[in-house]
Amino acid sequence: MSEEKIQDQAAESPETSDSSTPEEETAIMKDAANAKEDFKEPKKHQMPLAGQIFIALVCAIVVGMLIRNHADFAVTYIQPFGTIFLNLVKFIVVPIVLFSIMAGVVSMSDIKKVGFIGGTSLVYYMLTTAFATTIGLIFANIFKRFYPLLNTSNLSYDAPPKTSFMDTIVNIFPSNFITPMSEANMLQVIVMALLIGFAIILAGKDAQHAVGTINTWNAIFMKAMDMILRLSPIGVFCLLCPVVAQNGAMIIGSLAMVLLTAYICYVVHAVCVYSFTVSTLGKMSPIKFFKGMMPAMLFAFSSASSVGTLPLNMECAQKLGASKEVTSFVLPLGATINMDGTAIYQGVCAIFIASCYGIHLTLPQMVTIVLTATLASIGTAGVPGAGMVMLAMVLQSVGLPISGIALVAGVDRIFDMGRTTLNITGDASCAVIISHMQDKRNAKKAAKEAKVENAQA
Ligand code: ASP
């Protein structure tokens, strides 16, 4: 990953908040300058991170196939290093989301602006997710006849305790300052970040120092994340290799059709929906968009974590022209609540499980799936495997047997790699679009002000 952008963020932060002290500004600038020295361009012999990840991915598949008969070895000795990498990612995620959203809010220094960006992204996220589930249901119904009739007896799956809709809403709001962070409850962390960010804006001069401090900590955690991300090729290899070694061609074969359906939907959603929204609302060529997003997409594919991909996603979106102000707000929000890939997966799996059990779903039941999957994807954490847990909620909503999850659990990682890739691409498309809208609003405002000035003169 080219760390330059992230360091640029650190260097720019004090400007956006003209309230940091001169000492703080100098320190941040110095840090950023040092960092730039280190990271200017990848040294000639050094391959960009995206390339390294790609090679790790290919190696993981090749080695995984070679040690198919020693899957235990891969699980016992290779996977733990992948777990270490994921632990580090999880460790850094809470401070990253907390500080980047706070920094995003205070840099706007205008609650109306936050409202516009937050409101527009929320509408975009919800609509695209509902669309994604619908695409999933349509394709799953088309491919239904090719699904194998699997043996559904003796299946067991420990479903998470059922929570009511109102409880879900109540649980978004933290009752304690520390628990959301210690439990990595991302929705609560977002509420905390927004609340504190708004309070800083409203406190005005009294909170001037806090702005500089937030920007400083944001830069520090971004740098820490960057250090962790340098390990991602190793992490990717160690995570993927055991998956390939364990899930030989056989299990993939019996579930090939449902996997294929999900992947077709991921591609259709990306190519149709994002290309359309990015070109019409964001005025950007879809080819440019997907090309620019490639490093983040590759990383998401191998790490299966939206939140872990956040820093790289921010970098890619900013390189595509999205403003720092928008990306630092819209992307952490999206990594937590926007999961189009997960919604597709849930729609496809619901139909698959129903057909394995010989259950026919009615149209109202499908509508229920669209609504529940859209809500479930909001509550899905951006970490590997979270979507499968939320699938239980979708199945419950239409009375499908939760034990059916065991049918797809074996290959969940393969679903997850694709759905995470789509999840983060959706977040970035939103950032590009809102950034463009914001630019237009600013230009309009400037033109209006110029008109008034001219009239007064
Ligand atoms: N792994 C996905 C993500 O991080 C969430 C899921 O399991 O669907 O976006």
XYZ file of C-alpha atoms and ligand atoms in Angstrom:
466
model
C 0.000 0.000 0.000
C 1.305 3.409 -0.774
C 1.417 4.955 2.636
C 1.959 8.392 1.187
C -1.723 9.162 1.000
C -2.362 8.204 4.572
C 0.502 10.366 5.668
C -0.813 13.158 3.488
C -3.960 12.861 5.508
C -1.959 13.472 8.636
C -0.265 16.424 7.061
C -3.496 17.915 5.823
C -5.540 17.427 8.942
C -4.376 20.524 10.790
C -5.285 22.673 7.815
C -8.823 21.485 7.718
C -9.139 22.278 11.374
C -7.495 25.612 11.757
C -7.711 25.192 15.469
C -4.710 22.995 16.314
C -1.832 24.599 18.130
C 1.310 25.551 16.189
C 3.332 22.928 18.145
C 0.866 20.217 17.213
C 0.893 21.295 13.593
C 4.682 21.288 13.484
C 4.824 17.846 15.082
C 2.305 16.379 12.673
C 3.987 17.983 9.673
C 7.332 16.653 10.844
C 5.926 13.151 11.253
C 4.334 13.295 7.858
C 7.554 14.584 6.285
C 9.544 11.763 7.897
C 6.996 9.252 6.834
C 7.090 10.586 3.300
C 10.864 10.145 3.284
C 10.305 6.497 4.187
C 7.442 5.802 1.858
C 7.790 8.174 -1.081
C 7.637 5.576 -3.859
C 8.056 1.854 -3.458
C 11.793 1.257 -3.810
C 12.699 -0.025 -7.246
C 13.050 -3.618 -6.155
C 9.955 -3.425 -3.942
C 6.682 -4.655 -5.373
C 3.468 -2.706 -4.566
C 1.373 -4.266 -1.838
C -1.456 -5.208 -4.223
C 1.036 -7.276 -6.257
C 2.391 -8.917 -3.128
C -1.134 -9.799 -2.006
C -1.932 -11.258 -5.404
C 1.169 -13.447 -5.334
C 0.329 -14.547 -1.771
C -3.158 -15.446 -2.962
C -1.874 -17.576 -5.842
C 0.740 -19.239 -3.594
C -1.944 -20.013 -0.994
C -4.094 -21.757 -3.613
C -1.159 -23.729 -5.060
C 0.266 -24.763 -1.664
C -3.239 -25.480 -0.331
C -3.898 -27.877 -3.230
C -0.493 -29.522 -2.759
C -1.090 -30.210 0.918
C -4.674 -31.383 0.492
C -3.798 -34.589 2.326
C -2.241 -32.671 5.214
C -5.040 -30.226 5.940
C -4.467 -30.746 9.675
C -0.963 -29.422 9.316
C -2.262 -26.318 7.536
C -4.900 -25.751 10.221
C -2.537 -26.346 13.138
C 0.598 -24.588 11.954
C -0.306 -22.153 9.176
C -3.712 -20.841 10.219
C -2.526 -19.453 13.600
C -0.337 -16.920 11.779
C -3.376 -15.818 9.838
C -5.244 -15.535 13.142
C -2.435 -13.364 14.549
C -2.779 -11.090 11.550
C -6.559 -10.899 11.961
C -6.163 -10.228 15.696
C -3.937 -7.274 14.885
C -6.491 -6.008 12.381
C -9.284 -6.366 14.954
C -7.157 -4.614 17.554
C -6.694 -1.535 15.395
C -10.183 -1.374 13.948
C -11.977 0.281 16.875
C -9.577 3.238 17.211
C -9.496 3.615 13.419
C -13.290 3.861 13.137
C -13.600 6.037 16.256
C -10.941 8.563 15.291
C -11.522 8.654 11.556
C -15.243 9.359 11.999
C -14.549 11.975 14.691
C -11.871 13.555 12.480
C -14.283 13.436 9.538
C -17.060 15.149 11.493
C -14.892 17.881 13.043
C -13.175 18.603 9.732
C -16.588 19.520 8.289
C -17.180 21.929 11.175
C -20.784 22.237 10.042
C -23.543 19.961 11.306
C -25.668 20.565 8.196
C -22.854 19.262 6.022
C -22.480 16.153 8.176
C -26.252 15.708 7.909
C -26.143 15.917 4.109
C -23.247 13.486 3.748
C -24.562 11.097 6.423
C -28.156 11.183 5.157
C -27.232 10.735 1.494
C -24.874 7.847 2.218
C -27.478 6.155 4.396
C -30.091 6.327 1.600
C -27.542 5.092 -0.964
C -26.430 2.246 1.278
C -29.960 1.063 2.066
C -31.186 1.240 -1.542
C -28.196 -0.578 -3.030
C -28.417 -3.256 -0.341
C -32.129 -3.850 -0.966
C -31.309 -4.037 -4.686
C -28.509 -6.507 -3.982
C -30.809 -8.866 -2.072
C -33.343 -8.685 -4.888
C -30.660 -9.610 -7.441
C -29.641 -12.489 -5.159
C -33.212 -13.766 -4.942
C -33.826 -13.489 -8.689
C -30.683 -15.389 -9.668
C -31.096 -17.961 -6.886
C -34.607 -18.685 -8.154
C -33.338 -19.040 -11.734
C -30.562 -21.438 -10.714
C -32.700 -23.279 -8.152
C -33.298 -26.265 -10.375
C -29.562 -26.966 -10.574
C -29.061 -27.120 -6.827
C -28.298 -30.605 -5.527
C -30.693 -32.354 -3.203
C -28.517 -32.592 -0.121
C -29.026 -34.815 2.861
C -30.492 -32.513 5.465
C -30.847 -34.982 8.295
C -28.397 -34.795 11.205
C -27.632 -31.147 10.546
C -27.002 -28.987 13.533
C -26.128 -25.344 13.958
C -26.019 -23.270 17.131
C -28.168 -20.279 16.351
C -27.388 -17.007 18.080
C -30.058 -15.857 20.572
C -32.941 -14.142 18.844
C -33.229 -10.383 19.366
C -36.309 -8.368 18.526
C -36.242 -5.477 16.065
C -36.714 -2.915 18.849
C -33.904 -4.480 20.876
C -31.655 -4.160 17.838
C -32.455 -0.423 17.663
C -31.913 0.066 21.393
C -28.599 -1.776 21.223
C -27.193 0.762 18.773
C -26.942 3.292 21.602
C -24.139 2.772 24.125
C -24.864 2.931 27.835
C -21.242 3.003 28.748
C -18.169 4.771 27.406
C -15.773 1.821 27.497
C -17.883 -1.244 26.606
C -18.480 -0.406 22.919
C -14.724 -0.177 22.455
C -13.802 -3.219 24.514
C -16.465 -5.328 22.817
C -15.781 -3.810 19.382
C -19.466 -3.019 18.963
C -19.033 -0.988 15.793
C -22.490 0.575 15.600
C -22.107 1.858 19.158
C -18.593 3.087 18.360
C -20.011 5.033 15.394
C -22.708 6.607 17.594
C -20.008 7.583 20.115
C -17.811 9.077 17.402
C -20.711 11.079 15.938
C -21.827 12.332 19.335
C -18.364 13.442 20.383
C -17.677 14.914 16.920
C -20.885 16.985 17.052
C -20.126 18.066 20.607
C -16.703 19.312 19.538
C -18.218 21.351 16.706
C -20.862 22.829 19.001
C -18.380 23.556 21.802
C -16.490 25.741 19.302
C -13.543 27.573 20.813
C -13.721 25.604 24.076
C -12.847 22.410 22.223
C -10.191 23.826 19.912
C -7.452 21.645 21.329
C -9.500 18.500 20.921
C -9.527 18.978 17.134
C -5.737 18.873 16.922
C -5.586 15.937 19.314
C -8.118 13.937 17.304
C -6.221 14.564 14.083
C -2.974 13.538 15.754
C -4.435 10.278 17.088
C -6.089 9.623 13.768
C -2.695 9.912 12.072
C -1.094 7.652 14.687
C -3.653 4.884 14.319
C -3.570 5.149 10.540
C 0.183 4.677 10.721
C -0.223 1.679 13.049
C -2.765 0.181 10.655
C -0.344 0.760 7.868
C 2.340 -1.191 9.688
C -0.098 -4.049 10.231
C -1.131 -3.993 6.582
C 2.478 -4.557 5.540
C 2.008 -8.035 6.947
C -1.045 -8.655 4.809
C 0.655 -10.864 2.174
C 1.715 -13.234 4.977
C -1.726 -12.920 6.582
C -3.456 -13.620 3.281
C -1.346 -16.699 2.639
C -1.866 -18.113 6.123
C -5.612 -17.495 6.045
C -6.270 -18.830 2.583
C -3.963 -21.837 2.444
C -5.826 -23.846 5.151
C -9.161 -22.993 3.482
C -7.972 -24.491 0.201
C -6.320 -27.451 1.947
C -9.500 -28.207 3.912
C -12.159 -27.575 1.278
C -11.009 -29.839 -1.462
C -12.611 -29.924 -4.848
C -15.306 -32.292 -3.539
C -17.088 -30.027 -1.096
C -16.717 -27.100 -3.450
C -18.084 -29.331 -6.201
C -21.301 -30.242 -4.393
C -21.940 -26.600 -3.593
C -20.543 -25.304 -6.856
C -23.905 -24.136 -8.188
C -24.816 -22.062 -5.161
C -21.305 -20.596 -5.017
C -21.497 -19.831 -8.712
C -24.912 -18.174 -8.248
C -23.547 -15.936 -5.496
C -20.482 -14.988 -7.541
C -22.601 -14.239 -10.633
C -24.737 -11.931 -8.462
C -21.653 -10.220 -6.996
C -20.365 -9.516 -10.504
C -23.771 -8.445 -11.865
C -24.305 -6.080 -8.928
C -20.837 -4.553 -9.291
C -20.975 -4.235 -13.055
C -24.585 -3.047 -13.334
C -25.374 -1.150 -10.141
C -22.010 0.430 -9.274
C -21.108 1.166 -12.899
C -24.477 2.872 -13.283
C -24.370 4.883 -10.055
C -20.704 5.842 -10.382
C -21.141 7.035 -13.970
C -24.489 8.792 -13.575
C -24.277 10.179 -10.041
C -20.497 10.351 -9.659
C -19.646 11.269 -13.276
C -16.759 8.830 -13.314
C -15.943 6.172 -15.874
C -16.678 2.735 -14.340
C -13.434 1.386 -15.846
C -11.452 4.058 -14.042
C -13.367 3.286 -10.864
C -12.758 -0.465 -10.878
C -9.130 -0.043 -11.954
C -8.503 2.364 -9.097
C -10.245 0.047 -6.660
C -8.252 -3.054 -7.610
C -5.762 -3.022 -4.687
C -8.550 -2.666 -2.109
C -10.671 -5.297 -3.874
C -7.786 -7.779 -3.904
C -7.134 -7.143 -0.243
C -10.808 -7.544 0.656
C -10.962 -10.779 -1.336
C -8.115 -12.303 0.593
C -8.782 -10.879 4.051
C -12.605 -11.205 4.010
C -12.792 -8.171 6.261
C -14.361 -4.836 5.242
C -13.049 -3.152 8.324
C -9.553 -4.500 7.775
C -9.663 -3.157 4.221
C -10.732 0.288 5.406
C -7.371 2.089 5.230
C -6.584 0.691 1.793
C -10.109 1.529 0.660
C -9.664 5.109 1.871
C -6.451 5.368 -0.065
C -7.982 4.010 -3.281
C -11.086 6.208 -3.009
C -8.973 9.310 -2.402
C -6.738 8.449 -5.332
C -9.904 8.282 -7.427
C -10.662 11.846 -6.420
C -12.997 11.446 -3.436
C -12.277 14.095 -0.835
C -10.658 13.217 2.460
C -13.571 14.868 4.244
C -16.054 12.484 2.615
C -13.981 9.289 2.696
C -13.098 9.623 6.365
C -16.796 9.694 7.181
C -18.529 7.621 4.517
C -16.085 4.700 4.363
C -15.912 3.769 8.079
C -19.704 4.074 8.151
C -19.988 1.858 5.069
C -17.515 -0.712 6.404
C -19.875 -1.134 9.330
C -23.363 -0.836 7.882
C -23.164 -1.311 4.114
C -22.934 -4.931 3.027
C -24.329 -5.516 -0.465
C -22.315 -8.701 -0.913
C -23.550 -10.038 2.403
C -27.149 -9.238 1.463
C -26.747 -11.133 -1.839
C -25.227 -14.082 0.005
C -28.114 -14.135 2.451
C -30.719 -14.005 -0.316
C -29.013 -16.762 -2.322
C -28.473 -18.985 0.725
C -32.054 -18.572 1.910
C -33.342 -19.896 -1.426
C -30.687 -22.605 -1.505
C -31.496 -23.836 1.999
C -35.222 -23.707 1.301
C -34.792 -25.759 -1.864
C -32.558 -28.303 -0.085
C -35.362 -28.813 2.438
C -37.954 -28.888 -0.339
C -39.615 -25.683 0.952
C -41.233 -23.318 -1.529
C -40.966 -19.633 -0.634
C -43.870 -17.329 -1.470
C -43.554 -13.762 -2.805
C -44.354 -12.113 0.566
C -41.687 -14.325 2.123
C -39.191 -13.099 -0.498
C -40.096 -9.490 0.331
C -39.502 -10.318 3.992
C -36.076 -11.690 3.047
C -35.208 -8.454 1.198
C -36.174 -6.360 4.229
C -34.513 -8.594 6.804
C -31.334 -9.059 4.769
C -31.065 -5.263 4.348
C -31.378 -4.791 8.107
C -29.204 -7.803 8.899
C -26.429 -6.437 6.726
C -26.440 -3.239 8.820
C -25.891 -5.284 11.937
C -23.207 -7.448 10.322
C -19.716 -6.681 11.557
C -17.091 -6.147 8.861
C -15.097 -9.184 9.915
C -14.763 -12.671 8.400
C -17.753 -14.932 8.880
C -20.075 -12.328 10.392
C -22.546 -12.585 7.501
C -23.101 -16.271 8.179
C -24.149 -15.531 11.763
C -26.640 -12.943 10.522
C -28.001 -15.450 8.006
C -29.727 -17.057 10.991
C -31.832 -13.901 11.402
C -32.863 -13.978 7.734
C -33.818 -17.655 7.886
C -35.761 -17.131 11.106
C -37.734 -14.283 9.550
C -39.359 -16.657 7.055
C -39.403 -19.732 9.252
C -36.618 -21.623 7.479
C -34.649 -24.145 9.549
C -31.565 -22.485 10.983
C -29.710 -25.780 10.953
C -29.611 -25.294 7.169
C -26.693 -22.940 7.747
C -24.587 -26.027 8.338
C -25.061 -26.811 4.632
C -23.127 -23.760 3.547
C -20.883 -23.284 6.582
C -18.100 -25.437 5.143
C -17.530 -23.095 2.230
C -18.493 -19.877 3.975
C -15.022 -18.492 3.527
C -15.338 -18.787 -0.242
C -18.661 -16.914 -0.192
C -17.131 -14.431 2.215
C -14.186 -13.483 0.012
C -16.511 -12.436 -2.794
C -19.116 -10.733 -0.611
C -16.489 -8.679 1.222
C -15.017 -7.539 -2.101
C -18.452 -6.309 -3.136
C -19.097 -4.751 0.278
C -16.051 -2.480 0.143
C -16.575 -1.615 -3.529
C -20.059 -0.392 -2.638
C -18.643 1.787 0.128
C -16.118 3.342 -2.252
C -18.756 3.965 -4.936
C -20.733 5.904 -2.345
C -17.658 7.964 -1.393
C -16.956 8.841 -5.044
C -20.595 9.826 -5.651
C -21.029 11.905 -2.502
C -17.719 13.622 -3.065
C -18.887 14.620 -6.540
C -22.240 15.850 -5.168
C -20.438 17.788 -2.464
C -18.192 19.459 -5.062
C -21.270 20.441 -7.041
C -22.949 21.872 -3.933
C -19.827 23.851 -3.103
C -19.594 25.214 -6.645
C -23.278 26.223 -6.562
C -22.812 27.923 -3.204
C -19.759 29.801 -4.455
C -21.620 30.929 -7.594
C -24.548 32.140 -5.466
C -22.241 34.092 -3.169
C -20.455 35.640 -6.138
C -23.831 36.675 -7.558
C -24.815 38.364 -4.291
C -21.470 40.135 -4.118
C -21.850 41.340 -7.703
C -25.364 42.605 -6.986
C -24.137 44.501 -3.937
C -21.231 46.074 -5.826
N -16.750 -10.542 5.921
C -17.742 -9.561 5.549
C -17.133 -8.174 5.593
O -16.185 -7.953 6.289
C -18.938 -9.614 6.430
C -19.648 -10.911 6.186
O -19.274 -11.919 6.773
O -20.572 -10.938 5.347
O -17.607 -7.301 4.928
